[in-house]
Tab-separated table of C-alpha atoms in Angstrom:
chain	number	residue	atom	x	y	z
A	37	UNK	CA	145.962	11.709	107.865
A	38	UNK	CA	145.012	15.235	109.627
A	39	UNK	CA	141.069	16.242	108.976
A	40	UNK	CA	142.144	18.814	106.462
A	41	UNK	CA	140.806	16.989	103.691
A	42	UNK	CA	137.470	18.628	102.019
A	43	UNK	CA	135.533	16.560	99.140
A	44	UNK	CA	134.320	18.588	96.837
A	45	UNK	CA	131.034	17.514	94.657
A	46	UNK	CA	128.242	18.754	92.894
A	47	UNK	CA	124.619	18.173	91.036
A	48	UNK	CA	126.193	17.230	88.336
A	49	UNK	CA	128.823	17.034	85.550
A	50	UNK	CA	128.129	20.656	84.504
A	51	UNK	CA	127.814	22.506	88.067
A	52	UNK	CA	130.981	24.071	87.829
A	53	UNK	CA	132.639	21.569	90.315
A	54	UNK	CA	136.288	22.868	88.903
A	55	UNK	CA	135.764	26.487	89.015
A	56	UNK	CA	133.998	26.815	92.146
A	57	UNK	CA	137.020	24.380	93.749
A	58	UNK	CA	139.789	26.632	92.106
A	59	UNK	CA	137.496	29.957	93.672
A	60	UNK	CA	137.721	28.408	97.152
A	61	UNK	CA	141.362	27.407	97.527
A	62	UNK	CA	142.476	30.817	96.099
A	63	UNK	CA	140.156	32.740	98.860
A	64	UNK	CA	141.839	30.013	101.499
A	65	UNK	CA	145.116	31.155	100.133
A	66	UNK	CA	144.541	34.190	100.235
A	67	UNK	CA	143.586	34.351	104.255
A	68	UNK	CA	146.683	32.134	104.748
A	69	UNK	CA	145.441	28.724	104.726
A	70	UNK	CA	147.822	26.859	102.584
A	71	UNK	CA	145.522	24.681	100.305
A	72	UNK	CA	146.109	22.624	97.360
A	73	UNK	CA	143.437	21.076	95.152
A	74	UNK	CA	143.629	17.169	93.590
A	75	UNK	CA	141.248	16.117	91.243
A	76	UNK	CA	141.105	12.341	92.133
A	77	UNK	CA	139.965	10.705	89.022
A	78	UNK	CA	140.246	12.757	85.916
A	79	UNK	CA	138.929	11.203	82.856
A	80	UNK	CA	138.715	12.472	79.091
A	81	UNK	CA	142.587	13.226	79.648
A	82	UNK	CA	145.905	11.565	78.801
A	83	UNK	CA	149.319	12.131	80.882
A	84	UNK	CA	147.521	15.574	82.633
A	85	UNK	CA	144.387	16.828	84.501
A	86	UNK	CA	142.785	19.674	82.410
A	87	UNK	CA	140.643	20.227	85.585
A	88	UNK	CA	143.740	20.997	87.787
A	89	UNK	CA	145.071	23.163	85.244
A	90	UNK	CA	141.798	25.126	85.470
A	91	UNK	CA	142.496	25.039	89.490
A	92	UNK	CA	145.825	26.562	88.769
A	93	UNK	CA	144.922	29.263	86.621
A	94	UNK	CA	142.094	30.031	88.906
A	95	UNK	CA	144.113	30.290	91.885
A	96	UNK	CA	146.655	32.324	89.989
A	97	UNK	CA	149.260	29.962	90.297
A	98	UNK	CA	152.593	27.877	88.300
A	99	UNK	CA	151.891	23.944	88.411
A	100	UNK	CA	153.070	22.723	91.904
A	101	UNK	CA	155.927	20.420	92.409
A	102	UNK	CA	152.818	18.487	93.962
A	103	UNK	CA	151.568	18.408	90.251
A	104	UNK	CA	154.671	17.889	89.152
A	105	UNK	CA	154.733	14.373	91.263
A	106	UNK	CA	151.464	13.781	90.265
A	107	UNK	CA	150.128	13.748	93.602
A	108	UNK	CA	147.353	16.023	92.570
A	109	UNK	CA	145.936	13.848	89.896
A	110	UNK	CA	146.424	10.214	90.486
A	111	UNK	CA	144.561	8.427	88.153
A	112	UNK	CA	143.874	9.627	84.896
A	113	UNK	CA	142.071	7.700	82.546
A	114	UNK	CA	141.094	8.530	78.941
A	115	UNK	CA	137.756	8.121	77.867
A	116	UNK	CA	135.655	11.150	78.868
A	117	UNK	CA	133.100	9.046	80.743
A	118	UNK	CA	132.171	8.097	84.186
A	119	UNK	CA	135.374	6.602	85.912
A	120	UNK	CA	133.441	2.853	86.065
A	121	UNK	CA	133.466	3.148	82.263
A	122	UNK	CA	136.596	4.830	81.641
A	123	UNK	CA	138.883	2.608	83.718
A	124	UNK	CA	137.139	-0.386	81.617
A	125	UNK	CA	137.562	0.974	78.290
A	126	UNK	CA	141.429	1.813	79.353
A	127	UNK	CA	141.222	-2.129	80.637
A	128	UNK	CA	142.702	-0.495	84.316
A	129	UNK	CA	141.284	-0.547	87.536
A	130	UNK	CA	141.068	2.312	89.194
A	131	UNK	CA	144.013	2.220	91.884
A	132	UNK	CA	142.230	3.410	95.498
A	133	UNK	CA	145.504	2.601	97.637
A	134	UNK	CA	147.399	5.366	95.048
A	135	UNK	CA	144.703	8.176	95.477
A	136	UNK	CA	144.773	7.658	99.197
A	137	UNK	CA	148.595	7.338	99.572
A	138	UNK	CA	148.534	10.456	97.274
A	139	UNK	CA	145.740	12.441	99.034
A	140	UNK	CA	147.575	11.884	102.777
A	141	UNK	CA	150.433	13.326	101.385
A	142	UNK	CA	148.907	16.344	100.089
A	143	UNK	CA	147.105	16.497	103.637
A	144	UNK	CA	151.057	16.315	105.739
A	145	UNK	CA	152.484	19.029	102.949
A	146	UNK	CA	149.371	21.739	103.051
A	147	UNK	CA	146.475	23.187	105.919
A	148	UNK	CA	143.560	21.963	103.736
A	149	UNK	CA	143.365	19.929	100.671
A	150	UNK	CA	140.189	20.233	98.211
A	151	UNK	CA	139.547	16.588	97.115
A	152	UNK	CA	137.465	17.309	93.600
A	153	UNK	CA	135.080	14.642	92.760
A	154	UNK	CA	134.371	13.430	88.980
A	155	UNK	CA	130.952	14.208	87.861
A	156	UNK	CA	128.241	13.980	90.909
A	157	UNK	CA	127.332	12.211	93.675
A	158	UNK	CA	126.129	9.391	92.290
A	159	UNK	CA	128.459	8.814	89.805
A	160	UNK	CA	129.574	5.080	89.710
A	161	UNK	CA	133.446	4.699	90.591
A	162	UNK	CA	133.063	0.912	90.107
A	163	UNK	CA	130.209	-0.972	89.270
A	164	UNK	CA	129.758	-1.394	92.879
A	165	UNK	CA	130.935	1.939	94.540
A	166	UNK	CA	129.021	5.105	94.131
A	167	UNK	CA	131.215	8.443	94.936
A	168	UNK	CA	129.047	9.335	97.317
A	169	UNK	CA	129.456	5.943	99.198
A	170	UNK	CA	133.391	6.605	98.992
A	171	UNK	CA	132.621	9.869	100.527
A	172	UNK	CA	131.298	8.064	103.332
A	173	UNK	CA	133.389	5.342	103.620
A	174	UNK	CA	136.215	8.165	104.032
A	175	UNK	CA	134.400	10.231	106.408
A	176	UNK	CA	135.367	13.402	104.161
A	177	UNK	CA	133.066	16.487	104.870
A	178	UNK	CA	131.911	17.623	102.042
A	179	UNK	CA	131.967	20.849	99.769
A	180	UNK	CA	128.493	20.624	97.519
A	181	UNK	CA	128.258	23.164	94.361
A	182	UNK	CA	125.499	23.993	92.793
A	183	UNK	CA	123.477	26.689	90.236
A	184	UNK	CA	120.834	28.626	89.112
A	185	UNK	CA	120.644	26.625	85.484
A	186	UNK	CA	116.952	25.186	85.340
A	187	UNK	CA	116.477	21.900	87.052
A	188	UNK	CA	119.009	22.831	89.854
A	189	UNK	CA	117.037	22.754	92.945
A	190	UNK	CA	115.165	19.357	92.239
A	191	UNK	CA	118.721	18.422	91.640
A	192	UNK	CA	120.227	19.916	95.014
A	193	UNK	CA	117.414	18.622	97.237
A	194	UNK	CA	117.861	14.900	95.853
A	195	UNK	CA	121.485	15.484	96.599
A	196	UNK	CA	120.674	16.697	100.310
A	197	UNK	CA	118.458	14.180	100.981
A	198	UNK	CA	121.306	11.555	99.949
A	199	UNK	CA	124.243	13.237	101.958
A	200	UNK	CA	121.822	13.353	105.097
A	201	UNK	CA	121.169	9.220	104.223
A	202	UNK	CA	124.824	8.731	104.295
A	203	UNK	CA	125.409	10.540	107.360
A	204	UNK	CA	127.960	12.624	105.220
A	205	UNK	CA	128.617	16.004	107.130
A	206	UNK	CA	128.059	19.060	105.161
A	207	UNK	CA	130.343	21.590	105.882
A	208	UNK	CA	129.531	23.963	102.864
A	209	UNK	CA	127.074	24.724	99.840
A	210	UNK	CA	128.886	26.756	96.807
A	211	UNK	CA	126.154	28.392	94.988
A	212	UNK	CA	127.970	28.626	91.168
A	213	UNK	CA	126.952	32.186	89.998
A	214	UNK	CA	129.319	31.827	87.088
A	215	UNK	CA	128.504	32.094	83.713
A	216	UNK	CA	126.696	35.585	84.049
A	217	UNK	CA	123.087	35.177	82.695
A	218	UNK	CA	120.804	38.026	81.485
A	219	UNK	CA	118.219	37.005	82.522
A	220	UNK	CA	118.780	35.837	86.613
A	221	UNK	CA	115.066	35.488	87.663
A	222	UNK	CA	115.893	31.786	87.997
A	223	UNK	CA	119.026	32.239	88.887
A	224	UNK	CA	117.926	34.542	91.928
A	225	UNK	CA	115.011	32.246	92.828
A	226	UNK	CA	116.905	28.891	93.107
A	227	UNK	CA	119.577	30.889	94.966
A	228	UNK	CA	116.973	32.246	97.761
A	229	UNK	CA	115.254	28.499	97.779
A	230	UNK	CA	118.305	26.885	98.514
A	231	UNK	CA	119.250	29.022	101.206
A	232	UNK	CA	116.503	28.787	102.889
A	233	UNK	CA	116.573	25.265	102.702
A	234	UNK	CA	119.735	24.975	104.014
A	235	UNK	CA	118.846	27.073	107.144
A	236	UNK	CA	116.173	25.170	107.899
A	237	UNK	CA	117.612	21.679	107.121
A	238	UNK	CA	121.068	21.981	107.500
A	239	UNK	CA	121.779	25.031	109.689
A	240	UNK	CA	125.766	24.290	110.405
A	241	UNK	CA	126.202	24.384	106.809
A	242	UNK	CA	128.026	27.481	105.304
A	243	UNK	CA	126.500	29.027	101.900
A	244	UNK	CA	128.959	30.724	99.802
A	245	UNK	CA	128.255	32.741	96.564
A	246	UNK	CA	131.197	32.096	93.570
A	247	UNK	CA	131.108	34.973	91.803
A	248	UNK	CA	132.575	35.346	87.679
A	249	UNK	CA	135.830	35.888	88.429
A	250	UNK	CA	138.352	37.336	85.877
A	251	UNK	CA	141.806	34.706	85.534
């Protein structure tokens, strides 16, 4: 597989994980680096991935005849819950050989692929695999979003701390500026902490604003 292949994860189940990936492969696109999203595990869903439809609409874009394959979402399950959970309460393992078989393939056909994660880092895949341990084991760089919602930058600096652990490289930090707020004085503060963390701690690591975007 070529190292094209970007994981994207976040704080948590509400960063924004699918809008800020749909933001970043239409920018990609639009400097002429062909990229195509997958969500990996999608759960809460039955037959479809309402997260790569987001991606899609995002990106301004028809469904693929990669998401017509179902390369881009290769195991759905359908209890909205952590994928541990959901793949028991659909009594399926989750298949790892089919998201990897599906994810090189995506790799060969596009420049970059945006690998979106379910939930955050620590989210259980099985009851002994964390997704930030498959992250590792697959020696993806990673794409981290996060906000300016209250409780973000304990949240972000856990998850640093954890990537840096792992020896996971971090190649980016989305900084999720959608939904508008009225009031931003938290929203500006956590955005100016961050930073500066990041240019202290992590000073390879690019840090993107996603704006609201109309779609």
């Amino acid at each position: 597989m070529k190292q094209n292949v970007f994981f994207v994860s976040g704080i948590d189940t509400d960063a924004g994980k699918s809008y800020a990936t749909g933001f970043l492969a239409r920018e990609w696109n639009k400097n002429g680096q062909r990229t195509i999203t997958q969500k990996f595990i999608q759960t809460g869903n039955v037959g479809h991935s309402e997260d790569i439809d987001l991606h899609r609409r995002i990106m301004g874009i028809l469904f693929t005849k990669e998401d017509e394959e179902g390369l881009t979402m290769p195991e759905i399950f359908s209890y909205p819950a952590s994928p541990h959970l959901a793949s028991q309460l659909d009594n399926r393992p989750i298949d790892f050989n089919k998201i990897k078989r599906a994810t090189e393939k995506l790799s060969e056909r596009y420049d970059y692929v945006l690998l979106e994660g379910a939930g955050g880092l620590m989210v259980p895949l099985t009851t002994g695999l964390l997704t930030i341990d498959y992250i590792a084991q697959e020696k993806y760089p990673l794409i981290f979003v996060t906000s300016g919602k209250l409780g973000s930058i304990n949240h972000t600096l856990l998850s640093l701390e954890a990537i840096q652990k792992r020896g996971i490289v971090l190649d980016t930090v989305l900084y999720n500026m959608y939904p508008t707020v009225e009031d931003k004085t938290i929203q500006n503060d956590t955005m100016n902490f961050v930073r500066t963390w990041l240019e202290k701690h992590f000073p390879e690591t690019k840090f993107i604003l996603v704006p609201e975007i109309k779609f």
